[in-house]
Coordinates of C-alpha atoms in Angstrom, one line a residue:
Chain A
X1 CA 46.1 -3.4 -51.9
X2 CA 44.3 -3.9 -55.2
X3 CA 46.1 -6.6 -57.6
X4 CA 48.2 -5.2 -60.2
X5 CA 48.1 -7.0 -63.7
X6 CA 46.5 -10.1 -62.2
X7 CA 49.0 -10.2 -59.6
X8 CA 48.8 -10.0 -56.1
X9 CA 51.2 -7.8 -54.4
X10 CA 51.8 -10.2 -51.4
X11 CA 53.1 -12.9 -53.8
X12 CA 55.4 -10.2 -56.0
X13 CA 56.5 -9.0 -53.0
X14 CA 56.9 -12.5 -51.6
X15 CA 59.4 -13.3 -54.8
X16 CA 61.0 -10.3 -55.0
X17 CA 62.5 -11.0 -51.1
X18 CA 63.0 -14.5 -52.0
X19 CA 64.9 -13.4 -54.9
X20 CA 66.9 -10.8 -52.7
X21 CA 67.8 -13.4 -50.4
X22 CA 68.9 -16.0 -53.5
X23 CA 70.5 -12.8 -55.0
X24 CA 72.6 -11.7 -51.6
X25 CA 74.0 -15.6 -51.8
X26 CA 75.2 -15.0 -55.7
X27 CA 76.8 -11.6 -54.9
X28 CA 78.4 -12.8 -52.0
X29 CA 80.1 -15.7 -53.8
X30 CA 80.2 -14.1 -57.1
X31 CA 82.6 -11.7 -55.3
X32 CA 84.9 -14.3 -53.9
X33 CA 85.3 -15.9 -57.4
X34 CA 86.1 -12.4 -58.9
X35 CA 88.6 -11.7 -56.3
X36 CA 89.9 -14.6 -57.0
X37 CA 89.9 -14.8 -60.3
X38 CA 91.3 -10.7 -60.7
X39 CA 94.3 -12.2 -58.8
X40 CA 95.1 -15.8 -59.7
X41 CA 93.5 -16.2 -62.7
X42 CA 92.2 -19.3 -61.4
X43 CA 88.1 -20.1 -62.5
X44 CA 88.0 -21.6 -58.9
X45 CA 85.2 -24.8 -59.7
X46 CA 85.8 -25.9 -55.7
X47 CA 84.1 -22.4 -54.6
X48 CA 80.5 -24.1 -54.5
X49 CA 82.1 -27.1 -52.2
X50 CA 83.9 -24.7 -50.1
X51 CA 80.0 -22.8 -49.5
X52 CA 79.0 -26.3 -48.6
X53 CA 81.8 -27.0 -46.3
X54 CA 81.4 -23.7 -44.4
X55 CA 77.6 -24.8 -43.8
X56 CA 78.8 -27.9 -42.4
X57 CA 81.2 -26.4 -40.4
X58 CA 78.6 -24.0 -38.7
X59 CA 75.9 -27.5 -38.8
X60 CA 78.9 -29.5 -36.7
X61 CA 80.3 -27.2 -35.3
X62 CA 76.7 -26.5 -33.4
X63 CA 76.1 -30.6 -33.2
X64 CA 79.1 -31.6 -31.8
X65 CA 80.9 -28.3 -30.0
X66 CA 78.2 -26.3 -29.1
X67 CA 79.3 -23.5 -31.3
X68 CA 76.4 -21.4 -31.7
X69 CA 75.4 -19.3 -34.8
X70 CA 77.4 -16.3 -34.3
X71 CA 80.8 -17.9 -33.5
X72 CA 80.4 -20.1 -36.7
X73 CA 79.7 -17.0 -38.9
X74 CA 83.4 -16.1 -37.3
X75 CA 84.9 -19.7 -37.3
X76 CA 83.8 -21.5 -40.7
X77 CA 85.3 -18.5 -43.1
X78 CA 88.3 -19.0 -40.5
X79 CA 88.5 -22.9 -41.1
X80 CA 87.8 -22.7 -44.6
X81 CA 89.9 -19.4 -45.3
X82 CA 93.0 -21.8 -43.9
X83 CA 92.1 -25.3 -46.1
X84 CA 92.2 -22.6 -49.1
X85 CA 95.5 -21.7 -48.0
X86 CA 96.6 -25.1 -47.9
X87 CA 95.0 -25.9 -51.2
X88 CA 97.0 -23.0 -53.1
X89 CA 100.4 -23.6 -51.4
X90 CA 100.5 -26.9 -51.6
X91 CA 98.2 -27.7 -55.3
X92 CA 97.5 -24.7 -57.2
X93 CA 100.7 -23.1 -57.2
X94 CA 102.2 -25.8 -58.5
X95 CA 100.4 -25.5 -62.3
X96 CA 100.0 -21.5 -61.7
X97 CA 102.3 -21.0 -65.2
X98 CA 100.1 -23.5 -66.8
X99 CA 96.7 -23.0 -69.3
X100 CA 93.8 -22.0 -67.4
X101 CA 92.8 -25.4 -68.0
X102 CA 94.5 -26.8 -65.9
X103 CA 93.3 -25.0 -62.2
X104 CA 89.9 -25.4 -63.4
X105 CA 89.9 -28.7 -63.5
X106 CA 92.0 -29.2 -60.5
X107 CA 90.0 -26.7 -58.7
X108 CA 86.5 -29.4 -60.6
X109 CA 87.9 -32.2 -58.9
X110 CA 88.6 -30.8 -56.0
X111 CA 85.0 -30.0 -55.5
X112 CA 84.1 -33.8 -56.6
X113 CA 86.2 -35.5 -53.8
X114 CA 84.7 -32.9 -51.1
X115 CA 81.3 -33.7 -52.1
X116 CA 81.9 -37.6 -52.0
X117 CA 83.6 -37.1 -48.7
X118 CA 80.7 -35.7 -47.4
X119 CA 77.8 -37.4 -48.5
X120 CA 80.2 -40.6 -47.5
X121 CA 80.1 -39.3 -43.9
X122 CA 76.5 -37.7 -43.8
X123 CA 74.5 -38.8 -46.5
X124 CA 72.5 -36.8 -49.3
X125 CA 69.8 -35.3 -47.2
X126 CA 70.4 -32.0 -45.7
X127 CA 70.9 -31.5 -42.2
X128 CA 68.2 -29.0 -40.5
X129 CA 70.1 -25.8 -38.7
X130 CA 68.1 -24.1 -36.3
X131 CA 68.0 -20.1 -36.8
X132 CA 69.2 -18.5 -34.5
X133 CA 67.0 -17.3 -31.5
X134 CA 67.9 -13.7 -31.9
X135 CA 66.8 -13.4 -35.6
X136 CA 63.4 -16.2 -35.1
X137 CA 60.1 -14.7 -35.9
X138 CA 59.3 -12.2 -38.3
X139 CA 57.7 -8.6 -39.1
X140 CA 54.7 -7.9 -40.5
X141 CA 55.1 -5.2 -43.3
X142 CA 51.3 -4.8 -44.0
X143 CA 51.6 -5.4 -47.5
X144 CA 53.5 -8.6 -46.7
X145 CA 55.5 -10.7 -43.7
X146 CA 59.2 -10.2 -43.6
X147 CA 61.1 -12.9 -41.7
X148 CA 63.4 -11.5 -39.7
X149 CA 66.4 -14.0 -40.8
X150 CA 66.0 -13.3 -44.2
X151 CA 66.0 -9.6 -43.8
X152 CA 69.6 -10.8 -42.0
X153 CA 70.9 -12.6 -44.7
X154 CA 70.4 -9.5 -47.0
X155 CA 71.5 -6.7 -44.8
X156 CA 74.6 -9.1 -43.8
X157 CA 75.5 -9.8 -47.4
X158 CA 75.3 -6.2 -48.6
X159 CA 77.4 -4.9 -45.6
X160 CA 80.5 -7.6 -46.3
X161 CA 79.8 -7.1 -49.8
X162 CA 80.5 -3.7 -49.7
X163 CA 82.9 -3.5 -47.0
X164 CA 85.1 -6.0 -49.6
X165 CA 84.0 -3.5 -52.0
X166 CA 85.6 -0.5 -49.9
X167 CA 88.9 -2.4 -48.9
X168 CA 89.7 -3.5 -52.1
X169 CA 88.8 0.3 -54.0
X170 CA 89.7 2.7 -51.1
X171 CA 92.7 0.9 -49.4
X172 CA 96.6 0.8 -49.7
X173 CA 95.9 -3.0 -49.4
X174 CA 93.2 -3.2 -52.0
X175 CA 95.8 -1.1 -54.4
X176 CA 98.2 -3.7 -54.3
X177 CA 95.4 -6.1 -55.4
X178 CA 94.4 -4.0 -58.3
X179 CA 97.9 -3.5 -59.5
X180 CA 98.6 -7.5 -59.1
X181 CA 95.4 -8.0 -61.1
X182 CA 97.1 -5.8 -63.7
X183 CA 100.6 -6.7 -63.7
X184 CA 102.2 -9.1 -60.7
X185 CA 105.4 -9.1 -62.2
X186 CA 106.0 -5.7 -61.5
X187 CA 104.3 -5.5 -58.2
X188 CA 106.8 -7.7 -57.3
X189 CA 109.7 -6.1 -58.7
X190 CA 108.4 -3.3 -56.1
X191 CA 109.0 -5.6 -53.4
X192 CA 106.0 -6.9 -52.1
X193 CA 105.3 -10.8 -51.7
X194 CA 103.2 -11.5 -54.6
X195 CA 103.3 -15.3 -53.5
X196 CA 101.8 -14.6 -50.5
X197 CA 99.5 -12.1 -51.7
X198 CA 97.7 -15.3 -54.1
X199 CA 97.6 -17.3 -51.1
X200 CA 96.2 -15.0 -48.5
X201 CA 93.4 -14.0 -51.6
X202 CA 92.4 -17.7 -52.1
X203 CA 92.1 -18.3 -49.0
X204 CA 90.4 -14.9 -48.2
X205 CA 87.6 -15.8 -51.2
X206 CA 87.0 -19.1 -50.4
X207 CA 86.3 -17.8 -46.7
X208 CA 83.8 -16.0 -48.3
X209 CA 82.1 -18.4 -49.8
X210 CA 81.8 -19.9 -46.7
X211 CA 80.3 -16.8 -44.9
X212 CA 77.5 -17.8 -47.5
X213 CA 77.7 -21.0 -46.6
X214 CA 76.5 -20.3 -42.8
X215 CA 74.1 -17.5 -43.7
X216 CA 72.4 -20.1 -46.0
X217 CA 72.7 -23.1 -43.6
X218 CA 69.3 -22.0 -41.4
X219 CA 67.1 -21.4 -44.7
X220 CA 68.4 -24.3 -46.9
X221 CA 69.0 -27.6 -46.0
X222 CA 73.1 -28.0 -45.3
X223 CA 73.1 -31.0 -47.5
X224 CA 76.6 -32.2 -49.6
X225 CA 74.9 -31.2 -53.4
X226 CA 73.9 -27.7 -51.8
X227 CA 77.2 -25.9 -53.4
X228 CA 76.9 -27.6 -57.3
X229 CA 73.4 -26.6 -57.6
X230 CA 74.4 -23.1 -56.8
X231 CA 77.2 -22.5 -58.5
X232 CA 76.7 -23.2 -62.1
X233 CA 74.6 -19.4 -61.0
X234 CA 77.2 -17.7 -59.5
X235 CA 79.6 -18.5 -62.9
X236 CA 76.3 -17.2 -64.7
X237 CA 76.7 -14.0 -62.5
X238 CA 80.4 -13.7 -62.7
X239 CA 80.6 -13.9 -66.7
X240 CA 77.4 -11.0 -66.6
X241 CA 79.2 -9.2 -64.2
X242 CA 82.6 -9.2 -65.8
X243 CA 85.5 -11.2 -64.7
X244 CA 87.4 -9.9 -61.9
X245 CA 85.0 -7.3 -61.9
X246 CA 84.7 -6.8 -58.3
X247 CA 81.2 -4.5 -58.1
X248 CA 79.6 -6.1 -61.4
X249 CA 79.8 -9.1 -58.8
X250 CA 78.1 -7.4 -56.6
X251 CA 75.5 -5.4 -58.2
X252 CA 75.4 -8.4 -61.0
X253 CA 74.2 -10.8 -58.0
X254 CA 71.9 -8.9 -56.7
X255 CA 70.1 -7.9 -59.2
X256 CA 69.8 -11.5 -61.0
X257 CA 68.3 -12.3 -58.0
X258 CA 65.6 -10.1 -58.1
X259 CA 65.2 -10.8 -61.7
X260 CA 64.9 -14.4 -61.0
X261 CA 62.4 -13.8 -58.7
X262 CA 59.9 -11.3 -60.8
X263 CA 60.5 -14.2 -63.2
X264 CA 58.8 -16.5 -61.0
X265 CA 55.8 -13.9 -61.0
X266 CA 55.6 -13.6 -63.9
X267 CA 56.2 -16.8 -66.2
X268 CA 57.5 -19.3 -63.7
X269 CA 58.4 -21.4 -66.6
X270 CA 61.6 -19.7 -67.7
X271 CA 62.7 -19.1 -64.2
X272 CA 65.3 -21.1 -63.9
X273 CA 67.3 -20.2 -67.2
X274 CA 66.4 -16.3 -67.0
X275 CA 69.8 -15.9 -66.1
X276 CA 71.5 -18.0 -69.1
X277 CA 69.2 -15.7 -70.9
X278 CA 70.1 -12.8 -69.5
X279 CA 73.9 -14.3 -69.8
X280 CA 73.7 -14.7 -73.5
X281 CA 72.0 -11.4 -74.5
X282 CA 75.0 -9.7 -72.3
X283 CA 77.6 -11.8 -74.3
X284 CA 76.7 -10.8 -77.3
X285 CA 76.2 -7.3 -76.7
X286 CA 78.8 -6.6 -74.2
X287 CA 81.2 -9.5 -74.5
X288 CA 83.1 -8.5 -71.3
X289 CA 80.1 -8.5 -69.4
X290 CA 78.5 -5.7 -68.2
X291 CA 81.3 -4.3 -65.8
X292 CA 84.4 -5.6 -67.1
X293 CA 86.9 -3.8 -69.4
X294 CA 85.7 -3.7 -73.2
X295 CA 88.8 -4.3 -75.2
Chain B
X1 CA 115.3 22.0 -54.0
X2 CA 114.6 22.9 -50.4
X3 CA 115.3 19.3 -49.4
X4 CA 119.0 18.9 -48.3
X5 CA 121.0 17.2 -50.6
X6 CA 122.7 14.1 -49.8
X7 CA 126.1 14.1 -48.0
X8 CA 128.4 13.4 -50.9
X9 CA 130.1 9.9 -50.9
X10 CA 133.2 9.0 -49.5
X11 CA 136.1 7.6 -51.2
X12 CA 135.5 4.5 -49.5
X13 CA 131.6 4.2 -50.5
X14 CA 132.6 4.8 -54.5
X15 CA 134.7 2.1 -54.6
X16 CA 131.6 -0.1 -53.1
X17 CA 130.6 -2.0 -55.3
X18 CA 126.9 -2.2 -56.0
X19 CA 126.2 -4.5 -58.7
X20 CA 128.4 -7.1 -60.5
X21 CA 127.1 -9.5 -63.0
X22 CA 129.5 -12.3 -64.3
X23 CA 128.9 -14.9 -66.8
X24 CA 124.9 -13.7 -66.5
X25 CA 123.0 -15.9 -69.5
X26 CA 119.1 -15.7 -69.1
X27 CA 116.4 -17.5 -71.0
X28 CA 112.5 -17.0 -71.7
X29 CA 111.0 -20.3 -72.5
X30 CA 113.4 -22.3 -74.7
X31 CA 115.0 -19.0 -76.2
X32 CA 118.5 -18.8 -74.3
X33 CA 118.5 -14.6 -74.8
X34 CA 121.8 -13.8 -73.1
X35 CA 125.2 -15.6 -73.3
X36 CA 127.4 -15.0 -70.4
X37 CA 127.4 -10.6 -69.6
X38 CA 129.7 -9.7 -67.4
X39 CA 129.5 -5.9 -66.1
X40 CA 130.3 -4.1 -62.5
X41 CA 129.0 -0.7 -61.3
X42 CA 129.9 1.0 -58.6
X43 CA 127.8 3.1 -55.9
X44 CA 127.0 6.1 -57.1
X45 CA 128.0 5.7 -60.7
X46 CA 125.5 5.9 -63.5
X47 CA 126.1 3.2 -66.1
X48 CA 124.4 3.1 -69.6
X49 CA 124.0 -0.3 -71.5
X50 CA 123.7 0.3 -75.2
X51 CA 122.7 -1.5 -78.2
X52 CA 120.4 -2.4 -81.0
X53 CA 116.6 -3.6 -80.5
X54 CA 117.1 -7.3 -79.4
X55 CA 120.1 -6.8 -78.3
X56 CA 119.8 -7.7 -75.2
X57 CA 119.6 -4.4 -72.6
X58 CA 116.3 -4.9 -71.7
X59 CA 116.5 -8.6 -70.7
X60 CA 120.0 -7.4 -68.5
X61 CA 117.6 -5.4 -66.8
X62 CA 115.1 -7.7 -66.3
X63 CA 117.1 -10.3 -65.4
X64 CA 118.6 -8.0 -62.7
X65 CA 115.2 -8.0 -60.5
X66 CA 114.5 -11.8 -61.3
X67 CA 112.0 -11.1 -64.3
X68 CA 113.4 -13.9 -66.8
X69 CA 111.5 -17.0 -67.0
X70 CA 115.7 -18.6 -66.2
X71 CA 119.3 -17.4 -65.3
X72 CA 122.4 -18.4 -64.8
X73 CA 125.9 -17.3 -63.5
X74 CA 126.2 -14.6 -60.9
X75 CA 124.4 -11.2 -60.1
X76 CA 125.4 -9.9 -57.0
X77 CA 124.1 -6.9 -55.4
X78 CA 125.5 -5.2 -52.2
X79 CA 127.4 -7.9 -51.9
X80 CA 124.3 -10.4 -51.5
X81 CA 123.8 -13.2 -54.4
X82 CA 120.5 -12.7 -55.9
X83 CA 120.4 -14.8 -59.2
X84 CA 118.6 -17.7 -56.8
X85 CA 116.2 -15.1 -55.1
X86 CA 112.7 -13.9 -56.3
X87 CA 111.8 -10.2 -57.4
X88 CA 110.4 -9.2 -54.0
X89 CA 113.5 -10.0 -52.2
X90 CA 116.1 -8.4 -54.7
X91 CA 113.8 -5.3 -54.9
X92 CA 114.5 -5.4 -51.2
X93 CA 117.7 -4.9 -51.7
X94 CA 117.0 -1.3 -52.5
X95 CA 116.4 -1.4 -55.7
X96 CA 113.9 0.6 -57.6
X97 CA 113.2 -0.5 -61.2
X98 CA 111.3 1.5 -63.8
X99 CA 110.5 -0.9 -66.9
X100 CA 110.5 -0.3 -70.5
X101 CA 107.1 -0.3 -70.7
X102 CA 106.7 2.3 -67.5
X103 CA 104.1 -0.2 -66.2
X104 CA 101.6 2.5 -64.7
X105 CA 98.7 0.8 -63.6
X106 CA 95.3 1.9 -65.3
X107 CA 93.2 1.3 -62.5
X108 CA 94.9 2.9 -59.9
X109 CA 95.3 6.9 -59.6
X110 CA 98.0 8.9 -60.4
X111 CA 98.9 9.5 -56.5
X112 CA 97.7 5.5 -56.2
X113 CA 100.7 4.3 -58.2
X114 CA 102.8 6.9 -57.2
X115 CA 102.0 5.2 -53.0
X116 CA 102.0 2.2 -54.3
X117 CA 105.8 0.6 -54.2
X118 CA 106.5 -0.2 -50.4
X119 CA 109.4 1.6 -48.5
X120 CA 112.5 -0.1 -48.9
X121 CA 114.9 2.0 -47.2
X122 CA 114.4 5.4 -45.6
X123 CA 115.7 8.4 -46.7
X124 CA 112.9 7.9 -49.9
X125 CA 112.0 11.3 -51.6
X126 CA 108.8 12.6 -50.2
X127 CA 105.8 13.4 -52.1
X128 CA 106.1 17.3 -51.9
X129 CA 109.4 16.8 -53.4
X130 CA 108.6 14.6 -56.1
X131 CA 106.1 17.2 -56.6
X132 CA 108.5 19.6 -57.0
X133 CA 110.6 17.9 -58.8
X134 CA 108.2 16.8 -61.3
X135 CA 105.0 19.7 -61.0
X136 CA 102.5 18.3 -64.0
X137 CA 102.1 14.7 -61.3
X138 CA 101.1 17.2 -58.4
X139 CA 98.1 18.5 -61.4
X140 CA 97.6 15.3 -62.5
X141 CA 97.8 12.9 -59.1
X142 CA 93.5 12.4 -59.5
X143 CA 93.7 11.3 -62.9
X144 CA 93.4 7.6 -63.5
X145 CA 96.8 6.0 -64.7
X146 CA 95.2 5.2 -68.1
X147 CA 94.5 8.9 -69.1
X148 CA 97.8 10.1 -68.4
X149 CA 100.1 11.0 -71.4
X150 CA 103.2 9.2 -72.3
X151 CA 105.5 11.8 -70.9
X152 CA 103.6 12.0 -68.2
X153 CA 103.5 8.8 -67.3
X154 CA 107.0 8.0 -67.6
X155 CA 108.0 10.8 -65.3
X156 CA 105.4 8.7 -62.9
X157 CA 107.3 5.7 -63.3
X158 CA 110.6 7.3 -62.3
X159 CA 108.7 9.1 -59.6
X160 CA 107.2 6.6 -58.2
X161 CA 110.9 4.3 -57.3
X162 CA 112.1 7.6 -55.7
X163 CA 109.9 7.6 -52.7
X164 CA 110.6 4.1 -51.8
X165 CA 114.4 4.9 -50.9
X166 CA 115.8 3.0 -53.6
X167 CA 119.3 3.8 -53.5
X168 CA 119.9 2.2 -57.1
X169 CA 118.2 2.6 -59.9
X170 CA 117.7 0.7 -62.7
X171 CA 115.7 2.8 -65.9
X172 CA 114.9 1.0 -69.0
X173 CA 114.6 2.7 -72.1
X174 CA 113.2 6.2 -70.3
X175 CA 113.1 8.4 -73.2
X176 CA 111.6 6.0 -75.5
X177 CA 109.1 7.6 -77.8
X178 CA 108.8 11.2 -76.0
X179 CA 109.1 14.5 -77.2
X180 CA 112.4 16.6 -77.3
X181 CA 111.2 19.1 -74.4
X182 CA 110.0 15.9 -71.8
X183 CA 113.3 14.2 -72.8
X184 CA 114.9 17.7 -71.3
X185 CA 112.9 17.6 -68.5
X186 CA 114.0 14.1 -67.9
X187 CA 117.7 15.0 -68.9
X188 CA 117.3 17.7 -65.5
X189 CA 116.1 14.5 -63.2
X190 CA 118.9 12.0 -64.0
X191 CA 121.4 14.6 -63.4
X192 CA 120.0 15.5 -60.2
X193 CA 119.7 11.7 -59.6
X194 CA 123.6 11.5 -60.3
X195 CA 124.3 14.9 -58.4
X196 CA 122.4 13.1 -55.2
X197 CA 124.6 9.5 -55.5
X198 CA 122.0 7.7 -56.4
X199 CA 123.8 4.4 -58.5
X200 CA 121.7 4.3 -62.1
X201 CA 121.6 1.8 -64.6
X202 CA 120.3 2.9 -67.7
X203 CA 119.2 1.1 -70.7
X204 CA 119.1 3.4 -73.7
X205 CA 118.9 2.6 -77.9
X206 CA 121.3 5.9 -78.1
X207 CA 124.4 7.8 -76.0
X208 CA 122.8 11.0 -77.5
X209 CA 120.8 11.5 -74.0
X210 CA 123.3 9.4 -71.5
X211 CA 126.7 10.2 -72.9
X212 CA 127.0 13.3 -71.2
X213 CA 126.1 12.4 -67.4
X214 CA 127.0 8.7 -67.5
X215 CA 130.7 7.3 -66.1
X216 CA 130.3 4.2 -68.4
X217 CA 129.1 2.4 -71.4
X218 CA 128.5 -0.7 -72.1
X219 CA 127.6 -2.0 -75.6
X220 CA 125.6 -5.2 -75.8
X221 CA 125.3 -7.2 -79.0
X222 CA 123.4 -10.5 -79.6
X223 CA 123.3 -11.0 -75.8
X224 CA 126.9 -10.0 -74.9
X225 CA 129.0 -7.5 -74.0
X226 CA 130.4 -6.3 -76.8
X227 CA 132.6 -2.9 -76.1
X228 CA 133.1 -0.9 -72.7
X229 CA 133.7 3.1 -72.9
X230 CA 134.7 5.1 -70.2
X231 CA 133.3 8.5 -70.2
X232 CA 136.7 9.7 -70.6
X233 CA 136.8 7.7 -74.1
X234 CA 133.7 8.5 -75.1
X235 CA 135.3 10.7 -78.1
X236 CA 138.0 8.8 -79.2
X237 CA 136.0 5.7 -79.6
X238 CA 132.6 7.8 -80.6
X239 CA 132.8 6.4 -84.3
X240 CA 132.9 2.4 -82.9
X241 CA 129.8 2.9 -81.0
X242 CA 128.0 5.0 -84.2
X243 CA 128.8 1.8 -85.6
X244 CA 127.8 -0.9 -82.9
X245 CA 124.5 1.6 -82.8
X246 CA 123.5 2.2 -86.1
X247 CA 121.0 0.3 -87.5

């Protein structure tokens, strides 16, 4: 293939994958924050720990149980979905009629002591995890070489993003979501457990985050600081999205990603703050961000 | 209707008493809103609560289905105290609530809402006869919540607490801001509401659309209740509630 503009297509290419694969990771956690934040209100700071913790939950898991790949991808969004359920019965609902403030920096310090727990037990350096035999190797394209786990990642993100997607637009269950995010008094009033609706949500978005956290664990390092560096993003993402916007997470992530990657092509030097630029040009033209509800 | 009506009530079950509130006082934040309403209603009977803006009527209802912030005293429903138990549980009760506000949700369909409250008791309306009952919804059931009209919207919101089985009613302000020919069409619904035994509490500004159908009034100033007309009195005390109601 000729170059294009000075560029060779193998390295755009090259980016533009590595930017899909960073962009599946924002709309994946990007989505769990929005659900979460539709429903509770809460601006959940611990999401980026909880990331981390699922990656070390597939990394011990596999060190000291034997738990392979494809039973942590099941387990760690199971062990993590539970400590958020624990975490909103026994902290969050406690300050739920207070200012925002409030869970936000509850939810801040929350993420501080799981951090300092862990790099107390394991240290700062990341642990390696092995990918998985099944998806080792890779394809070559022609025009570039496609590793077969990061192909993975992307296809796995975009199927639970959009199954999420689906349950949460096309279901009964996803209905009373939508009319909690609006008004949870009077879903309520028609009976159903609104209490236990926040607490199954919390814990069903932080066990997203930790789905991320074991598709990321074989192509970053499962190290303690892995969630903070990622997550000041994701907010990024979530405010261009819209909050609570459920598909501008989706779509939002995604596509930052790939914009972050041409970025990289193209003037490396602004990569990493494309998105804060992209982030204020949307706040000031579209305050709610590009999917959310203009009022 | 092609759906069989209800058997009509026993002696027995209209002497049941569904709802009686004693000494109720309810609070949002530091404002202390009611001061000790007392009021009974029995199955089947259709009750209005009337008064000014402020009065009061509105927070009654809320505080009926555990809406107030804080409440005090007794409200006991079916026989089952409730002024201790949250929203979901009292709605369980049979309840179906249909607020001032109508509360339709704007992301949700016009069918979405109308599925959306849970069964609480069978015997609910189905949604060909809500249909019937209420024709424009069955146009209208694609149509997101938010681009409904008031009228129609409201008639959602009564809708809506009919197919969950809800044997009692409780209808704030439902002919707030409509025009004359929905507030017919609404008059037709509460009657046949009455005519099936369904037990109705209804808050309304006015007896001009109530005063016909209802069994009682009860006027509520600053929080408390003030005057309570039989429908039997209605005429002969007409003049006291012009000037409880008039502003």
């Amino acid at each position: 293939m000729t170059e294009l503009i000075g560029i060779s297509p193998q390295l755009l290419f090259a980016q533009v994958l590595v930017g899909l694969i960073n962009g599946a990771f924002y709309a994946v956690l990007s989505l769990g924050l929005a659900v979460i934040f539709g429903l509770l209100n809460i601006i959940n700071f611990s999401h980026g720990a909880m990331y981390m913790v699922g990656a070390f939950c597939s990394w011990l898991g596999m060190q000291y149980l034997g738990i392979n790949y494809w039973a942590a991808l099941i387990l760690a969004p199971v062990v993590v979905g539970v400590i958020g359920l624990l975490i909103e019965r026994t902290l969050l609902r406690r300050i739920q009629h207070e200012d925002h403030l409030y869970s936000l920096l509850l939810t801040f310090g929350l993420a501080l002591m799981l951090e300092g727990i862990f790099v107390e037990l394991f240290g700062v350096s990341g642990q390696r995890y092995p990918v998985p035999d099944l998806l080792n190797g890779g394809i070559n394209l022609g025009f570039m070489f496609l590793p077969i786990y990061r192909a993975w990642v992307v296809a796995a993100a975009v199927v639970v993003c959009f199954t999420v997607w689906y349950l949460i637009e096309r279901t009964k269950l996803g209905a009373y979501l939508r009319a909690g995010t609006e008004n949870q008094a009077l879903v309520q009033a028609f009976g159903i457990n609104v209490p236990m609706m926040r607490n199954l949500t919390y814990g069903f978005g932080v066990g997203l985050a930790a789905f991320a956290g074991v598709l990321a664990a074989p192509i970053y390092s499962v190290a303690p600081h892995m969630g903070s560096s990622i997550i000041i993003v994701v907010f990024a993402v979530v405010v261009i999205g819209g909050m609570g916007s459920v598909l501008g997470a989706i779509i939002t992530g995604l596509g930052l990603g790939v914009i972050e990657g041409l970025t990289r092509v193209f003037y490396a030097e602004i990569s990493n703050t494309v998105i804060f630029i992209v982030m204020a040009i949307v706040l000031l033209l579209r305050p709610a961000g590009l999917f959310g509800r203009q009022s | 209707m092609q759906s069989q009506p209800k058997a009509p009530l026993s002696e027995s079950d209209k002497s049941y008493e569904q709802l009686r509130i004693s000494d109720l006082h309810a609070y949002y934040g530091e404002s202390h809103v009611l001061h000790g309403i007392d009021l009974q209603v029995r199955r089947g009977e259709m009750v209005t609560l009337l008064g000014r803006n402020g009065a009061g009527r509105t927070t009654t209802i809320r505080s009926i289905m555990g809406l107030v912030d804080r409440r005090s005293g007794s409200i006991v429903v079916n026989g089952t105290e409730t002024v201790h138990m949250s929203p979901h549980r009292i709605a369980r009760l049979g309840i179906g609530y249909c607020p001032e506000e109508r509360g339709i949700f704007a992301s949700l369909s016009a069918e979405e809402n109308l599925n959306l409250p849970p069964t609480l008791r069978s015997g609910g309306m189905s949604l060909e006869e809500i249909y019937e009952l209420f024709p424009n919804l069955k146009d209208r059931r694609k149509s997101q919540g938010s681009k409904l009209s008031g009228g129609e919207q409201q008639m959602l919101a009564i809708a809506r607490i009919l197919r969950t089985g809800a044997n009692f009613l409780l209808l704030d302000e439902i002919t707030e801001g409509l025009a004359p020919v929905i507030v017919e069409a609404l008059g037709r619904v509460v009657r046949l509401l009455k005519e099936r035994g369904y037990t109705v509490v209804m808050a309304e500004q006015s007896f001009a659309f109530a005063g016909p159908l209802a069994d009682r009034h009860y006027v509520i100033e600053h929080g408390q209740v003030v005057e309570c007309v039989e429908a039997h009195e209605l005429d002969s005390k007409r003049d006291l509630l012009e000037s409880y109601l008039s502003v």
